[in-house]
PDB file of C-alpha atoms in Angstrom:
ATOM      1  CA  MET S  48     143.872  95.585  79.739  1.00 87.00           C
ATOM      2  CA  TYR S  49     143.368  97.776  76.694  1.00 96.00           C
ATOM      3  CA  SER S  50     141.711 101.044  77.315  1.00 97.00           C
ATOM      4  CA  ARG S  51     139.377 102.859  74.879  1.00 98.00           C
ATOM      5  CA  ILE S  52     139.555 106.555  75.026  1.00 98.00           C
ATOM      6  CA  GLY S  53     136.938 108.699  73.168  1.00 98.00           C
ATOM      7  CA  LEU S  54     137.476 112.315  71.863  1.00 99.00           C
ATOM      8  CA  THR S  55     134.574 114.203  70.493  1.00 98.00           C
ATOM      9  CA  GLY S  56     134.353 117.823  68.624  1.00 98.00           C
ATOM     10  CA  ASP S  57     132.430 120.675  69.886  1.00 98.00           C
ATOM     11  CA  VAL S  58     129.852 120.039  72.703  1.00 98.00           C
ATOM     12  CA  MET S  59     127.730 123.188  72.598  1.00 98.00           C
ATOM     13  CA  LEU S  60     124.834 122.751  75.178  1.00 98.00           C
ATOM     14  CA  GLY S  61     123.610 126.386  75.082  1.00 98.00           C
ATOM     15  CA  ARG S  62     121.032 128.516  73.225  1.00 97.00           C
ATOM     16  CA  LEU S  63     118.430 126.291  71.431  1.00 97.00           C
ATOM     17  CA  VAL S  64     120.114 123.069  73.002  1.00 98.00           C
ATOM     18  CA  ASP S  65     119.654 124.547  76.331  1.00 98.00           C
ATOM     19  CA  GLN S  66     116.117 125.352  75.891  1.00 97.00           C
ATOM     20  CA  TYR S  67     115.065 122.259  74.663  1.00 96.00           C
ATOM     21  CA  HIS S  68     116.789 119.922  76.993  1.00 97.00           C
ATOM     22  CA  GLN S  69     115.699 121.724  80.174  1.00 94.00           C
ATOM     23  CA  GLN S  70     112.302 120.012  79.500  1.00 90.00           C
ATOM     24  CA  ARG S  71     113.704 116.602  78.774  1.00 96.00           C
ATOM     25  CA  PRO S  72     115.918 113.704  80.448  1.00 96.00           C
ATOM     26  CA  VAL S  73     119.311 114.925  81.133  1.00 95.00           C
ATOM     27  CA  VAL S  74     120.635 111.996  78.948  1.00 98.00           C
ATOM     28  CA  ALA S  75     118.546 113.050  75.885  1.00 98.00           C
ATOM     29  CA  VAL S  76     121.208 115.234  74.360  1.00 98.00           C
ATOM     30  CA  TRP S  77     123.264 111.952  73.837  1.00 98.00           C
ATOM     31  CA  GLY S  78     120.547 110.358  71.650  1.00 98.00           C
ATOM     32  CA  ASP S  79     121.195 106.513  70.936  1.00 97.00           C
ATOM     33  CA  LEU S  80     125.040 107.189  71.556  1.00 98.00           C
ATOM     34  CA  LEU S  81     124.785 107.169  75.289  1.00 98.00           C
ATOM     35  CA  ASP S  82     125.730 103.619  75.692  1.00 98.00           C
ATOM     36  CA  GLN S  83     128.610 103.778  73.387  1.00 98.00           C
ATOM     37  CA  LEU S  84     129.974 106.825  75.628  1.00 98.00           C
ATOM     38  CA  ARG S  85     129.411 105.317  78.922  1.00 98.00           C
ATOM     39  CA  ALA S  86     131.195 102.022  77.638  1.00 98.00           C
ATOM     40  CA  LEU S  87     134.384 104.140  76.963  1.00 98.00           C
ATOM     41  CA  ASP S  88     137.188 104.060  79.550  1.00 98.00           C
ATOM     42  CA  GLY S  89     137.738 107.843  79.185  1.00 98.00           C
ATOM     43  CA  LEU S  90     135.957 110.634  77.522  1.00 98.00           C
ATOM     44  CA  PHE S  91     137.561 113.726  76.440  1.00 99.00           C
ATOM     45  CA  ILE S  92     135.470 116.667  75.029  1.00 98.00           C
ATOM     46  CA  ASN S  93     135.708 120.178  73.840  1.00 98.00           C
ATOM     47  CA  LEU S  94     133.156 122.250  75.977  1.00 98.00           C
ATOM     48  CA  GLU S  95     131.945 124.832  73.544  1.00 98.00           C
ATOM     49  CA  CYS S  96     129.942 126.776  76.275  1.00 98.00           C
ATOM     50  CA  CYS S  97     129.906 128.105  79.804  1.00 98.00           C
ATOM     51  CA  LEU S  98     127.869 126.307  82.394  1.00 98.00           C
ATOM     52  CA  SER S  99     126.264 129.034  84.463  1.00 98.00           C
ATOM     53  CA  ASN S 100     122.824 130.650  85.094  1.00 98.00           C
ATOM     54  CA  ARG S 101     124.867 133.835  85.767  1.00 97.00           C
ATOM     55  CA  GLY S 102     126.818 136.596  83.894  1.00 97.00           C
ATOM     56  CA  GLU S 103     126.018 139.176  81.307  1.00 97.00           C
ATOM     57  CA  PRO S 104     126.998 138.740  77.543  1.00 97.00           C
ATOM     58  CA  TRP S 105     130.527 139.837  76.710  1.00 96.00           C
ATOM     59  CA  GLN S 106     130.307 143.254  75.250  1.00 95.00           C
ATOM     60  CA  ARG S 107     133.966 144.432  75.527  1.00 94.00           C
ATOM     61  CA  THR S 108     134.505 143.295  71.839  1.00 94.00           C
ATOM     62  CA  GLN S 109     132.109 142.533  69.172  1.00 92.00           C
ATOM     63  CA  ARG S 110     130.639 139.090  69.503  1.00 92.00           C
ATOM     64  CA  ALA S 111     128.090 137.492  67.343  1.00 90.00           C
ATOM     65  CA  PHE S 112     126.911 134.555  69.537  1.00 95.00           C
ATOM     66  CA  HIS S 113     127.162 133.815  73.246  1.00 97.00           C
ATOM     67  CA  PHE S 114     126.636 130.021  74.371  1.00 98.00           C
ATOM     68  CA  ARG S 115     125.661 129.264  78.026  1.00 98.00           C
ATOM     69  CA  ALA S 116     123.847 126.292  79.420  1.00 98.00           C
ATOM     70  CA  ASP S 117     121.995 125.850  82.507  1.00 98.00           C
ATOM     71  CA  PRO S 118     124.196 123.719  85.089  1.00 98.00           C
ATOM     72  CA  ASP S 119     121.101 121.988  86.561  1.00 97.00           C
ATOM     73  CA  TRP S 120     120.807 119.817  83.429  1.00 98.00           C
ATOM     74  CA  ALA S 121     124.081 120.186  81.382  1.00 98.00           C
ATOM     75  CA  VAL S 122     126.361 119.381  84.219  1.00 98.00           C
ATOM     76  CA  PRO S 123     124.445 116.061  84.968  1.00 98.00           C
ATOM     77  CA  ALA S 124     124.379 115.181  81.348  1.00 98.00           C
ATOM     78  CA  LEU S 125     128.141 115.186  81.037  1.00 98.00           C
ATOM     79  CA  GLU S 126     128.466 113.365  84.282  1.00 98.00           C
ATOM     80  CA  ARG S 127     125.828 110.588  82.932  1.00 98.00           C
ATOM     81  CA  ALA S 128     127.782 110.274  79.494  1.00 98.00           C
ATOM     82  CA  GLY S 129     131.115 109.623  81.604  1.00 98.00           C
ATOM     83  CA  VAL S 130     132.786 112.730  80.461  1.00 98.00           C
ATOM     84  CA  ASP S 131     136.056 112.654  81.979  1.00 98.00           C
ATOM     85  CA  CYS S 132     137.785 115.765  80.926  1.00 98.00           C
ATOM     86  CA  CYS S 133     136.746 118.993  79.206  1.00 99.00           C
ATOM     87  CA  ALA S 134     139.014 121.219  77.033  1.00 99.00           C
ATOM     88  CA  LEU S 135     138.130 124.702  77.848  1.00 98.00           C
ATOM     89  CA  ALA S 136     140.440 126.911  75.678  1.00 98.00           C
ATOM     90  CA  ASN S 137     138.114 127.894  73.018  1.00 98.00           C
ATOM     91  CA  ASN S 138     136.243 130.979  71.828  1.00 97.00           C
ATOM     92  CA  HIS S 139     132.697 130.679  73.921  1.00 98.00           C
ATOM     93  CA  ILE S 140     134.030 129.811  77.634  1.00 98.00           C
ATOM     94  CA  LEU S 141     134.058 133.680  78.622  1.00 98.00           C
ATOM     95  CA  ASP S 142     130.889 134.349  76.524  1.00 98.00           C
ATOM     96  CA  PHE S 143     129.205 135.542  79.813  1.00 98.00           C
ATOM     97  CA  GLU S 144     132.055 137.161  81.485  1.00 98.00           C
ATOM     98  CA  GLU S 145     134.224 136.237  84.393  1.00 98.00           C
ATOM     99  CA  GLU S 146     131.125 135.280  86.633  1.00 98.00           C
ATOM    100  CA  ALA S 147     129.889 132.382  84.437  1.00 98.00           C
ATOM    101  CA  LEU S 148     133.343 131.321  83.857  1.00 98.00           C
ATOM    102  CA  ARG S 149     134.263 130.678  87.400  1.00 98.00           C
ATOM    103  CA  ASP S 150     130.720 128.844  87.964  1.00 98.00           C
ATOM    104  CA  THR S 151     131.777 126.521  84.914  1.00 98.00           C
ATOM    105  CA  LEU S 152     135.092 125.684  86.686  1.00 98.00           C
ATOM    106  CA  ASP S 153     132.877 125.350  90.023  1.00 98.00           C
ATOM    107  CA  HIS S 154     130.604 122.913  88.692  1.00 98.00           C
ATOM    108  CA  LEU S 155     133.259 120.738  86.814  1.00 98.00           C
ATOM    109  CA  ASP S 156     134.975 120.606  90.001  1.00 98.00           C
ATOM    110  CA  ALA S 157     132.128 119.696  92.094  1.00 98.00           C
ATOM    111  CA  ARG S 158     131.518 116.732  89.657  1.00 97.00           C
ATOM    112  CA  ASN S 159     135.094 115.584  89.555  1.00 98.00           C
ATOM    113  CA  ILE S 160     135.198 116.503  85.827  1.00 98.00           C
ATOM    114  CA  ALA S 161     138.669 117.371  84.912  1.00 98.00           C
ATOM    115  CA  TYR S 162     139.313 120.306  82.747  1.00 98.00           C
ATOM    116  CA  ALA S 163     142.214 122.166  81.029  1.00 98.00           C
ATOM    117  CA  GLY S 164     142.787 125.521  79.048  1.00 98.00           C
ATOM    118  CA  ALA S 165     140.719 128.106  80.870  1.00 98.00           C
ATOM    119  CA  GLY S 166     141.296 128.869  84.604  1.00 98.00           C
ATOM    120  CA  ARG S 167     140.957 131.665  87.309  1.00 98.00           C
ATOM    121  CA  THR S 168     144.499 132.800  86.411  1.00 98.00           C
ATOM    122  CA  ARG S 169     146.787 132.372  83.474  1.00 98.00           C
ATOM    123  CA  ALA S 170     148.797 129.754  85.350  1.00 98.00           C
ATOM    124  CA  GLU S 171     145.748 127.790  86.093  1.00 98.00           C
ATOM    125  CA  ALA S 172     144.692 128.091  82.502  1.00 98.00           C
ATOM    126  CA  PHE S 173     148.041 126.544  81.171  1.00 98.00           C
ATOM    127  CA  GLU S 174     147.998 123.915  83.949  1.00 98.00           C
ATOM    128  CA  PRO S 175     147.744 120.436  82.406  1.00 98.00           C
ATOM    129  CA  ALA S 176     144.616 118.159  83.509  1.00 98.00           C
ATOM    130  CA  LEU S 177     145.499 114.821  85.020  1.00 98.00           C
ATOM    131  CA  VAL S 178     142.936 111.827  84.499  1.00 98.00           C
ATOM    132  CA  THR S 179     143.201 107.997  85.207  1.00 97.00           C
ATOM    133  CA  VAL S 180     142.008 105.766  82.702  1.00 96.00           C
ATOM    134  CA  ASN S 181     141.985 102.211  83.792  1.00 94.00           C
ATOM    135  CA  GLU S 182     145.623 102.060  84.956  1.00 90.00           C
ATOM    136  CA  LEU S 183     146.734 104.815  82.597  1.00 96.00           C
ATOM    137  CA  ASP S 184     147.666 108.254  83.719  1.00 97.00           C
ATOM    138  CA  VAL S 185     146.600 110.510  81.067  1.00 98.00           C
ATOM    139  CA  ALA S 186     147.977 114.243  80.974  1.00 98.00           C
ATOM    140  CA  PHE S 187     145.496 116.482  79.051  1.00 98.00           C
ATOM    141  CA  VAL S 188     146.348 120.042  78.026  1.00 98.00           C
ATOM    142  CA  SER S 189     144.189 122.530  76.223  1.00 98.00           C
ATOM    143  CA  PHE S 190     145.260 125.613  73.979  1.00 98.00           C
ATOM    144  CA  THR S 191     143.438 128.059  71.540  1.00 98.00           C
ATOM    145  CA  ASP S 192     144.413 130.762  68.878  1.00 98.00           C
ATOM    146  CA  ASN S 193     140.731 132.267  69.061  1.00 97.00           C
ATOM    147  CA  THR S 194     139.437 135.088  70.615  1.00 97.00           C
ATOM    148  CA  PRO S 195     142.706 136.854  72.102  1.00 98.00           C
ATOM    149  CA  GLU S 196     140.551 139.027  74.302  1.00 98.00           C
ATOM    150  CA  TYR S 197     139.608 135.908  76.399  1.00 98.00           C
ATOM    151  CA  ALA S 198     143.091 135.129  77.144  1.00 98.00           C
ATOM    152  CA  ALA S 199     143.690 134.628  80.971  1.00 98.00           C
ATOM    153  CA  THR S 200     146.370 137.008  82.611  1.00 97.00           C
ATOM    154  CA  GLU S 201     148.207 136.867  85.819  1.00 96.00           C
ATOM    155  CA  THR S 202     145.323 138.213  87.752  1.00 93.00           C
ATOM    156  CA  SER S 203     142.281 137.508  85.732  1.00 96.00           C
ATOM    157  CA  PRO S 204     140.209 134.615  84.435  1.00 97.00           C
ATOM    158  CA  GLY S 205     140.306 133.396  80.795  1.00 98.00           C
ATOM    159  CA  THR S 206     141.863 130.810  78.237  1.00 98.00           C
ATOM    160  CA  ALA S 207     145.320 129.460  77.578  1.00 98.00           C
ATOM    161  CA  TYR S 208     145.685 131.586  74.476  1.00 98.00           C
ATOM    162  CA  VAL S 209     148.736 130.815  71.936  1.00 98.00           C
ATOM    163  CA  GLU S 210     149.690 131.981  68.404  1.00 98.00           C
ATOM    164  CA  ILE S 211     149.892 128.637  66.430  1.00 98.00           C
ATOM    165  CA  ASP S 212     153.381 129.335  65.109  1.00 97.00           C
ATOM    166  CA  ILE S 213     156.323 127.145  65.980  1.00 96.00           C
ATOM    167  CA  GLY S 214     158.413 130.096  65.257  1.00 96.00           C
ATOM    168  CA  ASP S 215     156.693 132.210  67.962  1.00 97.00           C
ATOM    169  CA  GLU S 216     159.210 132.329  70.923  1.00 97.00           C
ATOM    170  CA  GLU S 217     156.256 132.947  73.377  1.00 97.00           C
ATOM    171  CA  THR S 218     154.173 130.208  72.129  1.00 98.00           C
ATOM    172  CA  ARG S 219     156.954 127.546  72.394  1.00 98.00           C
ATOM    173  CA  ALA S 220     157.894 128.715  75.750  1.00 98.00           C
ATOM    174  CA  ALA S 221     154.322 128.516  76.940  1.00 98.00           C
ATOM    175  CA  VAL S 222     153.543 125.138  75.427  1.00 98.00           C
ATOM    176  CA  GLN S 223     156.852 123.656  76.397  1.00 98.00           C
ATOM    177  CA  GLU S 224     156.263 125.066  80.069  1.00 98.00           C
ATOM    178  CA  THR S 225     152.728 123.313  80.113  1.00 98.00           C
ATOM    179  CA  LEU S 226     154.112 119.978  78.545  1.00 98.00           C
ATOM    180  CA  ASN S 227     157.125 120.186  81.157  1.00 98.00           C
ATOM    181  CA  ARG S 228     154.709 120.422  83.956  1.00 98.00           C
ATOM    182  CA  ALA S 229     152.767 117.472  82.636  1.00 98.00           C
ATOM    183  CA  ARG S 230     155.816 115.362  82.437  1.00 97.00           C
ATOM    184  CA  GLU S 231     156.533 115.803  86.054  1.00 97.00           C
ATOM    185  CA  HIS S 232     153.715 113.329  86.663  1.00 96.00           C
ATOM    186  CA  ASP S 233     155.236 110.794  84.417  1.00 97.00           C
ATOM    187  CA  PRO S 234     152.032 110.125  82.546  1.00 97.00           C
ATOM    188  CA  ASP S 235     151.511 107.105  80.284  1.00 97.00           C
ATOM    189  CA  LEU S 236     149.749 109.403  77.554  1.00 97.00           C
ATOM    190  CA  VAL S 237     149.865 113.000  76.776  1.00 98.00           C
ATOM    191  CA  ILE S 238     146.689 114.450  74.679  1.00 98.00           C
ATOM    192  CA  ALA S 239     147.004 117.934  73.382  1.00 98.00           C
ATOM    193  CA  SER S 240     143.580 119.496  72.694  1.00 99.00           C
ATOM    194  CA  LEU S 241     143.766 122.495  70.232  1.00 99.00           C
ATOM    195  CA  HIS S 242     140.908 124.908  69.382  1.00 98.00           C
ATOM    196  CA  TRP S 243     142.627 126.620  66.488  1.00 98.00           C
ATOM    197  CA  GLY S 244     141.733 128.185  63.354  1.00 98.00           C
ATOM    198  CA  PRO S 245     138.434 129.682  61.818  1.00 97.00           C
ATOM    199  CA  ASN S 246     135.048 128.186  61.157  1.00 97.00           C
ATOM    200  CA  MET S 247     134.302 125.984  58.044  1.00 98.00           C
ATOM    201  CA  VAL S 248     137.686 125.542  56.783  1.00 98.00           C
ATOM    202  CA  GLU S 249     138.154 122.084  55.029  1.00 98.00           C
ATOM    203  CA  GLU S 250     141.916 121.541  55.330  1.00 98.00           C
ATOM    204  CA  PRO S 251     144.619 122.595  57.875  1.00 98.00           C
ATOM    205  CA  PRO S 252     147.026 125.185  56.855  1.00 98.00           C
ATOM    206  CA  ASP S 253     150.721 124.292  56.648  1.00 98.00           C
ATOM    207  CA  THR S 254     151.266 126.351  60.114  1.00 98.00           C
ATOM    208  CA  PHE S 255     148.947 123.787  61.915  1.00 98.00           C
ATOM    209  CA  GLN S 256     150.464 120.773  60.362  1.00 98.00           C
ATOM    210  CA  LYS S 257     154.059 122.066  61.484  1.00 98.00           C
ATOM    211  CA  PHE S 258     152.474 122.779  64.973  1.00 98.00           C
ATOM    212  CA  GLY S 259     150.798 119.485  65.477  1.00 98.00           C
ATOM    213  CA  ARG S 260     154.279 117.499  64.420  1.00 98.00           C
ATOM    214  CA  TRP S 261     156.201 119.657  66.651  1.00 98.00           C
ATOM    215  CA  LEU S 262     153.828 118.845  69.484  1.00 98.00           C
ATOM    216  CA  ILE S 263     154.446 115.041  68.774  1.00 98.00           C
ATOM    217  CA  ASP S 264     158.069 115.864  68.780  1.00 98.00           C
ATOM    218  CA  GLU S 265     157.714 117.205  72.084  1.00 98.00           C
ATOM    219  CA  GLY S 266     156.260 114.320  73.392  1.00 98.00           C
ATOM    220  CA  VAL S 267     152.635 114.657  72.844  1.00 98.00           C
ATOM    221  CA  ASP S 268     150.710 111.017  71.832  1.00 98.00           C
ATOM    222  CA  ILE S 269     147.303 112.520  70.398  1.00 98.00           C
ATOM    223  CA  ILE S 270     146.372 115.712  69.042  1.00 98.00           C
ATOM    224  CA  HIS S 271     142.675 116.525  69.468  1.00 99.00           C
ATOM    225  CA  GLY S 272     141.731 119.294  67.053  1.00 98.00           C
ATOM    226  CA  HIS S 273     138.557 121.226  66.699  1.00 98.00           C
ATOM    227  CA  SER S 274     137.010 124.831  65.739  1.00 98.00           C
ATOM    228  CA  ALA S 275     136.468 124.571  62.052  1.00 98.00           C
ATOM    229  CA  HIS S 276     132.618 122.836  62.708  1.00 98.00           C
ATOM    230  CA  ILE S 277     133.498 120.314  59.999  1.00 98.00           C
ATOM    231  CA  PHE S 278     135.857 117.408  60.547  1.00 98.00           C
ATOM    232  CA  GLN S 279     139.309 117.356  58.406  1.00 98.00           C
ATOM    233  CA  GLY S 280     141.712 114.755  57.588  1.00 98.00           C
ATOM    234  CA  ILE S 281     143.682 112.628  59.832  1.00 98.00           C
ATOM    235  CA  GLU S 282     147.718 112.397  59.718  1.00 98.00           C
ATOM    236  CA  VAL S 283     149.509 109.597  61.386  1.00 98.00           C
ATOM    237  CA  TYR S 284     153.054 111.098  62.401  1.00 98.00           C
ATOM    238  CA  ARG S 285     155.506 108.870  64.228  1.00 97.00           C
ATOM    239  CA  GLY S 286     152.806 106.396  64.856  1.00 97.00           C
ATOM    240  CA  ARG S 287     150.532 109.110  66.559  1.00 98.00           C
ATOM    241  CA  PRO S 288     147.362 110.690  65.375  1.00 98.00           C
ATOM    242  CA  ILE S 289     146.823 114.210  64.477  1.00 98.00           C
ATOM    243  CA  LEU S 290     143.210 114.512  64.505  1.00 99.00           C
ATOM    244  CA  TYR S 291     143.329 118.271  62.867  1.00 99.00           C
ATOM    245  CA  ASP S 292     139.747 118.727  63.296  1.00 99.00           C
ATOM    246  CA  THR S 293     137.052 116.751  64.994  1.00 99.00           C
ATOM    247  CA  GLY S 294     134.191 118.813  63.765  1.00 98.00           C
ATOM    248  CA  ASP S 295     130.869 119.231  65.765  1.00 98.00           C
ATOM    249  CA  PHE S 296     129.494 116.475  68.123  1.00 98.00           C
ATOM    250  CA  VAL S 297     126.272 118.211  69.287  1.00 98.00           C
ATOM    251  CA  ASP S 298     124.928 121.801  68.760  1.00 98.00           C
ATOM    252  CA  ASP S 299     122.088 123.804  67.292  1.00 97.00           C
ATOM    253  CA  TYR S 300     123.916 125.449  64.370  1.00 97.00           C
ATOM    254  CA  ALA S 301     122.572 126.224  60.826  1.00 97.00           C
ATOM    255  CA  VAL S 302     123.860 123.132  58.383  1.00 98.00           C
ATOM    256  CA  ASP S 303     125.868 124.037  55.512  1.00 98.00           C
ATOM    257  CA  GLU S 304     124.484 121.373  52.929  1.00 97.00           C
ATOM    258  CA  ARG S 305     127.857 120.946  51.234  1.00 98.00           C
ATOM    259  CA  LEU S 306     130.182 120.825  54.266  1.00 98.00           C
ATOM    260  CA  ARG S 307     127.857 119.154  56.276  1.00 98.00           C
ATOM    261  CA  ASN S 308     128.673 120.384  59.871  1.00 98.00           C
ATOM    262  CA  ASP S 309     126.064 118.269  61.231  1.00 98.00           C
ATOM    263  CA  ARG S 310     128.144 115.066  60.665  1.00 98.00           C
ATOM    264  CA  SER S 311     131.564 114.050  62.180  1.00 98.00           C
ATOM    265  CA  PHE S 312     132.434 110.856  64.348  1.00 99.00           C
ATOM    266  CA  LEU S 313     133.219 109.660  67.750  1.00 98.00           C
ATOM    267  CA  PHE S 314     136.617 109.188  67.575  1.00 99.00           C
ATOM    268  CA  GLU S 315     138.117 106.235  69.883  1.00 98.00           C
ATOM    269  CA  VAL S 316     141.877 105.572  70.421  1.00 98.00           C
ATOM    270  CA  VAL S 317     142.506 102.116  71.788  1.00 98.00           C
ATOM    271  CA  VAL S 318     145.771 102.109  73.946  1.00 98.00           C
ATOM    272  CA  SER S 319     147.630  99.056  75.300  1.00 95.00           C
ATOM    273  CA  PRO S 320     148.210  98.849  79.075  1.00 91.00           C
ATOM    274  CA  THR S 321     151.787 100.157  78.571  1.00 88.00           C
ATOM    275  CA  GLY S 322     150.666 103.290  76.886  1.00 91.00           C
ATOM    276  CA  ASP S 323     151.212 102.328  73.294  1.00 96.00           C
ATOM    277  CA  LEU S 324     148.713 103.197  70.712  1.00 98.00           C
ATOM    278  CA  SER S 325     147.052 100.153  69.017  1.00 98.00           C
ATOM    279  CA  GLU S 326     144.268 101.587  66.725  1.00 98.00           C
ATOM    280  CA  LEU S 327     141.820 104.654  66.039  1.00 98.00           C
ATOM    281  CA  ARG S 328     138.360 103.895  65.438  1.00 98.00           C
ATOM    282  CA  LEU S 329     135.735 106.269  63.968  1.00 98.00           C
ATOM    283  CA  GLN S 330     131.954 106.083  64.532  1.00 98.00           C
ATOM    284  CA  PRO S 331     130.027 108.238  62.071  1.00 98.00           C
ATOM    285  CA  THR S 332     127.602 110.437  64.048  1.00 98.00           C
ATOM    286  CA  GLU S 333     124.984 113.239  63.089  1.00 98.00           C
ATOM    287  CA  ILE S 334     123.222 115.760  64.939  1.00 98.00           C
ATOM    288  CA  HIS S 335     119.478 116.019  64.715  1.00 96.00           C
ATOM    289  CA  ASP S 336     116.695 116.935  67.188  1.00 96.00           C
ATOM    290  CA  ARG S 337     119.248 119.063  68.786  1.00 97.00           C
ATOM    291  CA  SER S 338     121.144 115.831  70.064  1.00 98.00           C
ATOM    292  CA  VAL S 339     123.923 113.510  68.657  1.00 98.00           C
ATOM    293  CA  HIS S 340     122.968 110.166  67.228  1.00 98.00           C
ATOM    294  CA  GLU S 341     124.448 107.546  65.341  1.00 98.00           C
ATOM    295  CA  ALA S 342     124.610 108.397  61.643  1.00 98.00           C
ATOM    296  CA  ASP S 343     122.089 107.020  59.255  1.00 98.00           C
ATOM    297  CA  ASP S 344     123.339 104.850  56.534  1.00 98.00           C
ATOM    298  CA  GLU S 345     123.487 107.610  53.974  1.00 98.00           C
ATOM    299  CA  ALA S 346     125.282 110.020  56.193  1.00 98.00           C
ATOM    300  CA  ALA S 347     127.654 107.506  57.309  1.00 98.00           C
ATOM    301  CA  LYS S 348     128.795 106.543  53.882  1.00 98.00           C
ATOM    302  CA  TRP S 349     129.226 110.255  53.206  1.00 98.00           C
ATOM    303  CA  SER S 350     131.432 110.779  56.208  1.00 98.00           C
ATOM    304  CA  ARG S 351     133.491 107.958  55.435  1.00 98.00           C
ATOM    305  CA  GLY S 352     134.054 108.904  52.007  1.00 98.00           C
ATOM    306  CA  ARG S 353     134.866 112.463  52.991  1.00 98.00           C
ATOM    307  CA  MET S 354     137.276 111.470  55.716  1.00 98.00           C
ATOM    308  CA  ARG S 355     139.123 109.064  53.372  1.00 98.00           C
ATOM    309  CA  ASP S 356     139.577 111.901  50.741  1.00 98.00           C
ATOM    310  CA  LEU S 357     140.789 114.571  53.370  1.00 98.00           C
ATOM    311  CA  SER S 358     143.079 112.071  54.843  1.00 98.00           C
ATOM    312  CA  THR S 359     144.575 110.695  51.583  1.00 98.00           C
ATOM    313  CA  PRO S 360     146.964 113.734  51.160  1.00 98.00           C
ATOM    314  CA  PHE S 361     148.502 112.723  54.698  1.00 98.00           C
ATOM    315  CA  GLY S 362     149.103 109.254  53.562  1.00 98.00           C
ATOM    316  CA  THR S 363     146.446 107.865  56.151  1.00 98.00           C
ATOM    317  CA  SER S 364     144.602 104.550  55.039  1.00 96.00           C
ATOM    318  CA  PHE S 365     141.580 103.189  56.829  1.00 98.00           C
ATOM    319  CA  GLU S 366     140.319  99.585  57.104  1.00 98.00           C
ATOM    320  CA  ARG S 367     136.360  99.351  57.303  1.00 98.00           C
ATOM    321  CA  ASP S 368     134.856  97.460  60.458  1.00 98.00           C
ATOM    322  CA  GLY S 369     131.193  97.625  60.256  1.00 97.00           C
ATOM    323  CA  GLU S 370     130.067 101.230  60.098  1.00 97.00           C
ATOM    324  CA  GLN S 371     133.371 102.244  61.486  1.00 98.00           C
ATOM    325  CA  LEU S 372     136.569 103.224  59.987  1.00 98.00           C
ATOM    326  CA  VAL S 373     139.740 101.893  61.786  1.00 98.00           C
ATOM    327  CA  VAL S 374     143.321 103.108  61.458  1.00 98.00           C
ATOM    328  CA  ASP S 375     145.596 100.243  62.658  1.00 97.00           C
ATOM    329  CA  PHE S 376     148.812 101.885  64.312  1.00 94.00           C
ATOM    330  CA  ASN S 377     150.763  98.638  64.182  1.00 85.00           C
ATOM    331  CA  SER S 378     150.363  97.971  60.451  1.00 74.00           C
TER     332      SER S 378
END
């Protein structure tokens, strides 16, 4: 049986999204994509907020934005969409201090939603998550180079912070240790989720390209990038996809009319029963009404064209299947 694994960019359920959806059915935030999300065999997201009603906004260093969602609706919303695992290594998981981070971990644990990239200690933050998708064992690891002050320590909660530089010995040691722990479970598939780089950057720098390829050389099967708020191009390296940035999936952000941070894709990797990657499918999406939706014809056409242009330098070509773009790993 082939497995369909979905990956999304930033899922930010706080601020205006939180205010709006507290008065609506918990599934409304997924718009008309709910059935597609639930039909996936596995769903992995970057959760760009904490899940808590407690904590005070981080004031130890300058922070322009603080994202927190009411767990009474947000946690059931994740569950109803079929979210299996959350990347938590990002620059918002500690926005309401350690109390809210601990609440987030507790809420996810209570709903059996796996997570990686943040924890109560540094060891926990760097621990891989293990998820079973159909009969596939998936190891999921999560790192970030954003907000070093959010980094977990041996005794305090925080994120799995690393420098995105394969020449950095500390980074190599931390990442390799995490991957070694993942391999101890003999997974069929390894996904590395990276919240890397600044906002609104259209192309990955050379350092990110080298880092993504190095991770695949180290045994990672899928690179799940995010942080720029806009999608970037896709590279296929040694038959494995590097999604340099998956953009934004749902949020309340102001829209840049040129870069269109309200447009992205639901990224779906089709995997064989033996763990071999078969194809990558991209379903165009757009954000409006503080929810995610299938993109309309104009938005879908723009996103497909933009993705083709951004991926051409990597030699990546796409087939068209209805509204979707498809990369065939066997061609």
